[in-house]
PDB file of C-alpha atoms in Angstrom:
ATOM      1  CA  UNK A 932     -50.368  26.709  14.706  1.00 51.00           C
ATOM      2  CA  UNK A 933     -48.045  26.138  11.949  1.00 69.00           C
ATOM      3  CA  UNK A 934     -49.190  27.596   8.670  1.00 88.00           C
ATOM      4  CA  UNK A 935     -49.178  25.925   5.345  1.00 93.00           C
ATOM      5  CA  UNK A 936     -45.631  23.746   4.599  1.00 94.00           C
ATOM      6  CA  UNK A 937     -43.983  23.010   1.465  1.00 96.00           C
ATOM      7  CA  UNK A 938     -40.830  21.206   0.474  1.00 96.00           C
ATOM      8  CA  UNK A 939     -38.328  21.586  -0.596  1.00 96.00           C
ATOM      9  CA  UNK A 940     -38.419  25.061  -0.699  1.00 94.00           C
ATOM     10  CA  UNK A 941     -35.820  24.831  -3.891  1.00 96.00           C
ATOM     11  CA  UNK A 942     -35.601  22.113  -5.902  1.00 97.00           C
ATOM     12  CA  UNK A 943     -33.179  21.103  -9.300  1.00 98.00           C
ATOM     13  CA  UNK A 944     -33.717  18.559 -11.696  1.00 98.00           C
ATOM     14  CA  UNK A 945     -32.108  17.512 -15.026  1.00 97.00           C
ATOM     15  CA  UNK A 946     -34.398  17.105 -18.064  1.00 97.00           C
ATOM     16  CA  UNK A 947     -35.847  13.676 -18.183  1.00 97.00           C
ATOM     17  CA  UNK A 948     -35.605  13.374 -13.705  1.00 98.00           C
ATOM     18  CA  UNK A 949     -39.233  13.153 -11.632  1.00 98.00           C
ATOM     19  CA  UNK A 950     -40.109  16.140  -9.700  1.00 98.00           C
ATOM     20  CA  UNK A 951     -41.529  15.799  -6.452  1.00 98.00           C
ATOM     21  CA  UNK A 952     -43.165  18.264  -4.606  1.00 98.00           C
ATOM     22  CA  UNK A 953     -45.167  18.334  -1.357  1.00 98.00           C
ATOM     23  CA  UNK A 954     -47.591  20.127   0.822  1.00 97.00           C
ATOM     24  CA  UNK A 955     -48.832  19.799   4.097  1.00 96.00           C
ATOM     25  CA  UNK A 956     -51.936  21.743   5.039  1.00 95.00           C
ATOM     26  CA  UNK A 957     -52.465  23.982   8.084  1.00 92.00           C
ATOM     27  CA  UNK A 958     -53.742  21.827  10.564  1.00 89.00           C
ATOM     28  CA  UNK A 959     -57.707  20.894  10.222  1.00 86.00           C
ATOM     29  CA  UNK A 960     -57.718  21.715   6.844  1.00 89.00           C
ATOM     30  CA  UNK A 961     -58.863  19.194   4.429  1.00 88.00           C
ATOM     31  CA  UNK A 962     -58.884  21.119   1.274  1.00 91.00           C
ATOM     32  CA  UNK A 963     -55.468  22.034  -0.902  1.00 93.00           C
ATOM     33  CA  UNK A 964     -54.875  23.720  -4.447  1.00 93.00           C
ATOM     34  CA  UNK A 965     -51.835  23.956  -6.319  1.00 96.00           C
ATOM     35  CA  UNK A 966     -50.833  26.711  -8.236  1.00 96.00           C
ATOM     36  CA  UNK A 967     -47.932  27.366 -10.413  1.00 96.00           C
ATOM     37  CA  UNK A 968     -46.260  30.687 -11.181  1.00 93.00           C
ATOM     38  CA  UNK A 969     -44.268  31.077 -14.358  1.00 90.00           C
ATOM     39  CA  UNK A 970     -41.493  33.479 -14.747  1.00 85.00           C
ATOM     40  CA  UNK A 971     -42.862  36.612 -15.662  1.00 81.00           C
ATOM     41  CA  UNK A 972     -46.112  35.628 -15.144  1.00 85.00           C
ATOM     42  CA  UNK A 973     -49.241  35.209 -13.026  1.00 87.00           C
ATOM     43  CA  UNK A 974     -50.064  32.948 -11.172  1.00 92.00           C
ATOM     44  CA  UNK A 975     -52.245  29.684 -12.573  1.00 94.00           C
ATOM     45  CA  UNK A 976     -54.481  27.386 -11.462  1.00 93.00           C
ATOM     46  CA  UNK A 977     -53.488  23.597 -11.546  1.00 95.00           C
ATOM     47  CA  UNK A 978     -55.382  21.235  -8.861  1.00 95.00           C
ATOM     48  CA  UNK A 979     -57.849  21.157  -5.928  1.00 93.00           C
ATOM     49  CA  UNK A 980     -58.068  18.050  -3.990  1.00 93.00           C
ATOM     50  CA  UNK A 981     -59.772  17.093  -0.982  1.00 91.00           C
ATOM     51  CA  UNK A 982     -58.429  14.088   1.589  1.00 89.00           C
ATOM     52  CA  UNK A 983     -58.174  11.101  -1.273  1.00 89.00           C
ATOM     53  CA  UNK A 984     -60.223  12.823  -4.001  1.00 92.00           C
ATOM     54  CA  UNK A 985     -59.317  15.197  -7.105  1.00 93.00           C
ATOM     55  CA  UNK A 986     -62.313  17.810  -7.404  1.00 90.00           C
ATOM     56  CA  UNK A 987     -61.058  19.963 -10.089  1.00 90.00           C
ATOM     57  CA  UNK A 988     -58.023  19.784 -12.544  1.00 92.00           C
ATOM     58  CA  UNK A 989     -58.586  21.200 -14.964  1.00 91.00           C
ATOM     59  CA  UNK A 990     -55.544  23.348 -14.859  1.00 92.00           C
ATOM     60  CA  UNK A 991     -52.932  20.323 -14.416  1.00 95.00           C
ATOM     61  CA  UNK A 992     -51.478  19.479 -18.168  1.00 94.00           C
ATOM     62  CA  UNK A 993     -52.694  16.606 -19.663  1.00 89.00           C
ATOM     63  CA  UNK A 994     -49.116  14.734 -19.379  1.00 94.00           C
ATOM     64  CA  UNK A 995     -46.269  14.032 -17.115  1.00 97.00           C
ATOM     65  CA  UNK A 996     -48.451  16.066 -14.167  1.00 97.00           C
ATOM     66  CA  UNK A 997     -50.053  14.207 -11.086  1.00 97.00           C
ATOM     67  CA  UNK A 998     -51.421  14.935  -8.022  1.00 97.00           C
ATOM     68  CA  UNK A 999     -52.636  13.068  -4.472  1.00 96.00           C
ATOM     69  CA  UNK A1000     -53.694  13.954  -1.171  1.00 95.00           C
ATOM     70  CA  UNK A1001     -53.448  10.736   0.464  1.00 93.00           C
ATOM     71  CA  UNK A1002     -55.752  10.004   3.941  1.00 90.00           C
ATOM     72  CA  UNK A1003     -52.315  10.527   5.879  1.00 90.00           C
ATOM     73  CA  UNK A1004     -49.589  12.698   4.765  1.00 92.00           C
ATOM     74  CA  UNK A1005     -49.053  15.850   2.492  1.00 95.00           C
ATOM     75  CA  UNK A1006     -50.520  16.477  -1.164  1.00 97.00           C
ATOM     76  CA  UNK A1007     -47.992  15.391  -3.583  1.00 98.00           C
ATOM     77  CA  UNK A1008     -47.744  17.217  -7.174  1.00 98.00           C
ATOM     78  CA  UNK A1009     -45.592  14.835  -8.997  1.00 98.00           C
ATOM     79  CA  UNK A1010     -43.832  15.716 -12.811  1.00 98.00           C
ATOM     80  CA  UNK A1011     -42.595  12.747 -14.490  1.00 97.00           C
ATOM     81  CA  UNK A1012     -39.911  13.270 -17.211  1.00 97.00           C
ATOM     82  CA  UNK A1013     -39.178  17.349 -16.161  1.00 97.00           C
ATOM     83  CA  UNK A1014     -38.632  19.520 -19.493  1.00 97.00           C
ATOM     84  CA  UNK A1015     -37.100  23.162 -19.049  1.00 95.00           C
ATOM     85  CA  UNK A1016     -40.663  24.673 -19.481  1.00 95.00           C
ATOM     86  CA  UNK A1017     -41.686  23.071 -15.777  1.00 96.00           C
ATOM     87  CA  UNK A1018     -39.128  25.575 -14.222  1.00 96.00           C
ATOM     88  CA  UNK A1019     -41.777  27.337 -12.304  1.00 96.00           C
ATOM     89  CA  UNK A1020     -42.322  28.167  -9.023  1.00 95.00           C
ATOM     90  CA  UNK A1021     -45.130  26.137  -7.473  1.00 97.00           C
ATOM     91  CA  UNK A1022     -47.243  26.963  -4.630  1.00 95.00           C
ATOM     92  CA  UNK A1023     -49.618  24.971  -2.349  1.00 95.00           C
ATOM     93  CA  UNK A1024     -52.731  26.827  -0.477  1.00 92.00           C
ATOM     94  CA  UNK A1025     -55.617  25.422   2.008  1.00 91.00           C
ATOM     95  CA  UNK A1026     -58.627  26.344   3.432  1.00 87.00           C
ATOM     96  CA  UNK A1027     -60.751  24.615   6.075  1.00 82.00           C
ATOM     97  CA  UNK A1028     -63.954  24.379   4.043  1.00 73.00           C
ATOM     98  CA  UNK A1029     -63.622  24.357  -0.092  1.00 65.00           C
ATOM     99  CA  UNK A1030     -65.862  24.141  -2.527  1.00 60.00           C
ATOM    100  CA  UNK A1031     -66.452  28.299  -2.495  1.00 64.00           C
ATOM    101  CA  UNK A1032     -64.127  30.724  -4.342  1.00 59.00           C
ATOM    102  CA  UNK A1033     -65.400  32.528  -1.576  1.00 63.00           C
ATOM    103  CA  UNK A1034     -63.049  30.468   0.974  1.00 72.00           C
ATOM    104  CA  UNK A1035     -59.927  32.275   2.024  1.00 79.00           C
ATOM    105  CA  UNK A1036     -56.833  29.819   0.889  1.00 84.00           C
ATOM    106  CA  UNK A1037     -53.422  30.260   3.253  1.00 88.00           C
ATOM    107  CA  UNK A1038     -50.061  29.761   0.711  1.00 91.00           C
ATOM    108  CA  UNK A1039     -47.063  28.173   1.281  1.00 92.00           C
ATOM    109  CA  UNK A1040     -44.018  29.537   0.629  1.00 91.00           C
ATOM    110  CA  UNK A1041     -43.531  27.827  -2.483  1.00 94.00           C
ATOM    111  CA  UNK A1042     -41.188  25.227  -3.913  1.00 96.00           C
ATOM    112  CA  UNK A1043     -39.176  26.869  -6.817  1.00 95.00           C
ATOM    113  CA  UNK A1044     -38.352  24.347  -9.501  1.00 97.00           C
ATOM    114  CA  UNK A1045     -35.505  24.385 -11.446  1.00 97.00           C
ATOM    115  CA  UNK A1046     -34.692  22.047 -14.389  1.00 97.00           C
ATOM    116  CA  UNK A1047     -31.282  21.896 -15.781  1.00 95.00           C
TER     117      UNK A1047
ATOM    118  CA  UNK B1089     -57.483  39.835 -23.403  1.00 64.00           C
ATOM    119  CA  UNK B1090     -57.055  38.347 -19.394  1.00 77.00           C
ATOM    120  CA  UNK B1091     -59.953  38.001 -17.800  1.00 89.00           C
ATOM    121  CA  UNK B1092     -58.239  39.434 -14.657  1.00 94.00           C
ATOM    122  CA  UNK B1093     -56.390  43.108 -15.926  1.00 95.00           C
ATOM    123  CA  UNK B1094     -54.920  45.262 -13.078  1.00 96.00           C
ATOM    124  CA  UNK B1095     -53.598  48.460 -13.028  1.00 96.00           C
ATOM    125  CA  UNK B1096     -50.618  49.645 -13.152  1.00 97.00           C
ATOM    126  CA  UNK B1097     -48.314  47.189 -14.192  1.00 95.00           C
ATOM    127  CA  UNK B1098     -45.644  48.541 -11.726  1.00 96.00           C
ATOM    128  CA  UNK B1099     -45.852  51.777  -9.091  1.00 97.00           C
ATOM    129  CA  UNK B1100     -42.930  53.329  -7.464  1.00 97.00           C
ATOM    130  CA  UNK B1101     -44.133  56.237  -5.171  1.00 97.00           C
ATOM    131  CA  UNK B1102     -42.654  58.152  -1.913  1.00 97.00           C
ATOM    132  CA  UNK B1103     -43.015  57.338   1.822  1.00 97.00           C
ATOM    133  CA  UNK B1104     -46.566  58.633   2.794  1.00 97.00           C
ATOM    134  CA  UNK B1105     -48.098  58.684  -0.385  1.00 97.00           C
ATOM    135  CA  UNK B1106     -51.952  57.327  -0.545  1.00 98.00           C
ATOM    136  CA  UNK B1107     -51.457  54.132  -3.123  1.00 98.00           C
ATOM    137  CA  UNK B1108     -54.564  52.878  -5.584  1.00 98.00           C
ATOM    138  CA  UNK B1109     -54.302  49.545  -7.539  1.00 98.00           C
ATOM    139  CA  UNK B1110     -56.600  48.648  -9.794  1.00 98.00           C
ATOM    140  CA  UNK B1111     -58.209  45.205 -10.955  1.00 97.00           C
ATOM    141  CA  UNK B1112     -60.990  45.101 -13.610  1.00 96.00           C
ATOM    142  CA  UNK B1113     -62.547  41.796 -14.256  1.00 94.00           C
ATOM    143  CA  UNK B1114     -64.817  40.728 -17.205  1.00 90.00           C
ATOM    144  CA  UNK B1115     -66.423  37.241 -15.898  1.00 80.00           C
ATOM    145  CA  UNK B1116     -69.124  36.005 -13.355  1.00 77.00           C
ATOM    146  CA  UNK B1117     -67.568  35.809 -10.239  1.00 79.00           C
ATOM    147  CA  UNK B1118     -68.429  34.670  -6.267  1.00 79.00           C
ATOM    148  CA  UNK B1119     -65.773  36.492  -4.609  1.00 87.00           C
ATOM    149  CA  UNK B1120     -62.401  38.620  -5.097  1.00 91.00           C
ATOM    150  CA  UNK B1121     -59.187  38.492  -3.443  1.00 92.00           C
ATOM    151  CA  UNK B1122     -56.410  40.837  -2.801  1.00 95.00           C
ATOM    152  CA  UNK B1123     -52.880  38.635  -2.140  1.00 94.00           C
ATOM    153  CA  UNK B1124     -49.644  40.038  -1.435  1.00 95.00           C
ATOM    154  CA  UNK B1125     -46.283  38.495  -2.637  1.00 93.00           C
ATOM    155  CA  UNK B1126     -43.262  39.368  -0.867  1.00 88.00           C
ATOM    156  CA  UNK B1127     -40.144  39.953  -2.362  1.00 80.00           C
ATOM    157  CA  UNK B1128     -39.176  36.579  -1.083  1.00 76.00           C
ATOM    158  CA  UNK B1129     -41.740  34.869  -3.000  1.00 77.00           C
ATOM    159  CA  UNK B1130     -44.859  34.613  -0.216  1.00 86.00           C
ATOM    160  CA  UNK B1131     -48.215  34.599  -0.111  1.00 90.00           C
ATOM    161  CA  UNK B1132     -50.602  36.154   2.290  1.00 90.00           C
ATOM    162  CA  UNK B1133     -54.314  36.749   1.396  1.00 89.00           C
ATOM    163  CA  UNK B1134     -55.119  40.341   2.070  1.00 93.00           C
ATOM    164  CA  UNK B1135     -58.994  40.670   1.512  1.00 91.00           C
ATOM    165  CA  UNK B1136     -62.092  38.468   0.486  1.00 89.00           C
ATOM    166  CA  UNK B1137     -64.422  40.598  -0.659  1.00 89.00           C
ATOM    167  CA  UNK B1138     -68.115  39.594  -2.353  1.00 87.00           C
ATOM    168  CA  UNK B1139     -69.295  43.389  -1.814  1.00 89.00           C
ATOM    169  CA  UNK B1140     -68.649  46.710  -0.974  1.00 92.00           C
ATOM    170  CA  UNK B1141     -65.516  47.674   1.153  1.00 95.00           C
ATOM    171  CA  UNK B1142     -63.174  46.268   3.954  1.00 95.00           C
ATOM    172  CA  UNK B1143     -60.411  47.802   5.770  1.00 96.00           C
ATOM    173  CA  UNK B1144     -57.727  46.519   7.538  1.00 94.00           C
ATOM    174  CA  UNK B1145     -55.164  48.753   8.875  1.00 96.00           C
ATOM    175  CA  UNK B1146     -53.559  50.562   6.229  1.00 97.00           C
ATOM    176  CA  UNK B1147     -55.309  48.958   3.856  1.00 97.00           C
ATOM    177  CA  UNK B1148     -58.902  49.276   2.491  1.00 97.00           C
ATOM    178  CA  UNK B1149     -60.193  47.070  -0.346  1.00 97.00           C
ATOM    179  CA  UNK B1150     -63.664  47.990  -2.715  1.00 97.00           C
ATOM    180  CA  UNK B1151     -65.407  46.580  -4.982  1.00 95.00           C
ATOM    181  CA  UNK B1152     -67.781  47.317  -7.547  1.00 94.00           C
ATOM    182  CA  UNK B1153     -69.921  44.138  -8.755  1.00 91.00           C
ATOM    183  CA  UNK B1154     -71.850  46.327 -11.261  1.00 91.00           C
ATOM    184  CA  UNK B1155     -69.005  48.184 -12.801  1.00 93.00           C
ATOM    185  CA  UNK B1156     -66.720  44.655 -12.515  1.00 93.00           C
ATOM    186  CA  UNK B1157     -63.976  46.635 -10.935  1.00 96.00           C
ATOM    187  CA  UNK B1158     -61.857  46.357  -7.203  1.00 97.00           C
ATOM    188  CA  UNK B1159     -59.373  48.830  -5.612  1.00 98.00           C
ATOM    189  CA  UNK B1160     -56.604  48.105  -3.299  1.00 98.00           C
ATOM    190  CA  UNK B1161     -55.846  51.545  -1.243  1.00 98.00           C
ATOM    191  CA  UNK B1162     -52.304  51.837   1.115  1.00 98.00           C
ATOM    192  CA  UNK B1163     -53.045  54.997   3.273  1.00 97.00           C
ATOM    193  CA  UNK B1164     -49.477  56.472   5.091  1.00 97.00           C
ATOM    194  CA  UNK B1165     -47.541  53.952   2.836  1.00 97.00           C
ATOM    195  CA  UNK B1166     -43.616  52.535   3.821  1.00 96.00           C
ATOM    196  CA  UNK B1167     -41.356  51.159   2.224  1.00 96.00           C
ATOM    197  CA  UNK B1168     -42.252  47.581   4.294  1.00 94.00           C
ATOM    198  CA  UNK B1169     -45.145  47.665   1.949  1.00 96.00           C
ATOM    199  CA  UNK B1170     -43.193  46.868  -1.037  1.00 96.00           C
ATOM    200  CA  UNK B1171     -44.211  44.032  -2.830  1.00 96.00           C
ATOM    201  CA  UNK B1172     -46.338  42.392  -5.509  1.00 95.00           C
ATOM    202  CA  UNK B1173     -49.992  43.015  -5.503  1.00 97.00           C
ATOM    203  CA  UNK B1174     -52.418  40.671  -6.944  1.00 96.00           C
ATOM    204  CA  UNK B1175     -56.302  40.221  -7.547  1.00 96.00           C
ATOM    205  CA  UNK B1176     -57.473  36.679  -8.267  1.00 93.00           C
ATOM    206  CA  UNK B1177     -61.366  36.630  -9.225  1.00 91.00           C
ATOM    207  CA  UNK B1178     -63.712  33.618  -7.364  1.00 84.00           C
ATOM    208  CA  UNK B1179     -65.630  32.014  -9.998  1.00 73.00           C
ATOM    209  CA  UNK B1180     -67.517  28.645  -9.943  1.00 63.00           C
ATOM    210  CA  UNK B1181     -66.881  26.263  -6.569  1.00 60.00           C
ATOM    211  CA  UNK B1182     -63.448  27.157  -5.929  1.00 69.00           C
ATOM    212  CA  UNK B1183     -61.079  28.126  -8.709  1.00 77.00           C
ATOM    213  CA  UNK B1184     -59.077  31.649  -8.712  1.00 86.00           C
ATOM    214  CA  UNK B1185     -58.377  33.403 -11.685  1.00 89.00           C
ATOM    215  CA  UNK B1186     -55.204  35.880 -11.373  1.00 93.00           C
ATOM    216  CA  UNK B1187     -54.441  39.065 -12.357  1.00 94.00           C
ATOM    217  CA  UNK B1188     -50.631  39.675 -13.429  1.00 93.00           C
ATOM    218  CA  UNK B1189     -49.889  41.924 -10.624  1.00 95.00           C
ATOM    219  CA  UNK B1190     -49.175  45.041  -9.675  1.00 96.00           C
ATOM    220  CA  UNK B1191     -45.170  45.401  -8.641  1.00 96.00           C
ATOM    221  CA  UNK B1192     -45.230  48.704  -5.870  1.00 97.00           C
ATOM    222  CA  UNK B1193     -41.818  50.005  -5.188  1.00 97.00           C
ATOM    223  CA  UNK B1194     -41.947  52.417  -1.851  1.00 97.00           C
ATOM    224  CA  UNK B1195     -39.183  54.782  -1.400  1.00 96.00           C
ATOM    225  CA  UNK B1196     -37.797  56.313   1.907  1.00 95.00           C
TER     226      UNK B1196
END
């Protein structure tokens, strides 16, 4: 049972590119959060989505920051027009039920963004 | 102030020693988690805890709802238990608030 992907696992971008970065969820999990990790810092909550629907995100900046978990296929976080200050690494987790912060989420391994 | 403060920032200690790490919250929560970042960057959820204490091997997680506070023990430690230590609080439906992390450094 494969655990949760993510790719790329690295990931460069000039200032002004798109940023694309996906997630697939263990298998039979329908939930999926994104979180992003600063340098230096902790990590943050961005987005919690079920299959087609966006629950909570109210961590996801206002601008230039998407996200999707289509019916088929993985979650896509998506930054438009990539400033330095995106250079992050990003990380996808799942869980079989959601809804509870008592749910234990399984991470990726993270796509580190880089923006040139 | 964080919501989510652990303690210490960073811990280097010897082969064998008994490790502590500390998180102190100051909000409502559902749950508390213990993760562990690898050098290389992943992410594996440790402990779930709501109340009172788990173990797990080596390790053995507490937690104090009254007193707001969790503890992360390594009994026998090694130096394969190097890595970043982090408490994220459960509050609401689903979202995790992180602590900054505790960096432990084992030496041989």
């Amino acid at each position: 049972n494969a655990g949760v992907m993510q790719n790329p696992r690295h990931l460069v971008r000039r200032r002004g590119q798109e940023a694309r970065l996906r997630c697939s969820p263990m298998k039979g999990h329908s939930h999926v959060y994104w979180y992003r990790q600063l340098p230096e810092e902790g990590l943050k909550f961005m987005v919690y989505l079920q299959k087609e629907n966006i629950i909570d995100e109210s961590g996801m900046p206002k601008e230039r920051f998407s996200a999707e978990f289509p019916k088929e296929g993985p979650s896509i976080l998506r930054i438009q027009q990539v400033v330095r200050g995106d250079s992050a690494a990003y990380f996808c987790a799942s869980s079989p039920r959601g809804g509870r912060a008592s749910d234990t989420q399984y991470f990726g391994p993270g796509t580190r963004l880089t923006v040139l | 102030k964080n919501e989510v403060e652990q303690s210490p920032q960073n811990l280097t200690a010897q082969e064998g020693e008994f490790i502590t790490i500390n998180c102190s919250y100051s909000v409502g929560i559902s749950a508390l988690h213990w993760l562990q970042q690898h050098p290389g960057g992943g992410i594996v959820s440790l402990f779930m805890l709501s109340s009172g204490k788990k173990k797990h091997g080596r390790l053995i997680a507490t937690i104090n709802i009254q007193e707001k506070h969790s503890s992360l023990h390594i009994t026998a430690s090694h130096p394969r238990d190097s890595a970043v230590y982090i408490c994220a609080v459960g509050q609401g439906a689903q979202k995790l608030v992180f602590g900054q992390g505790t960096r432990l450094t084992i030496n041989p």
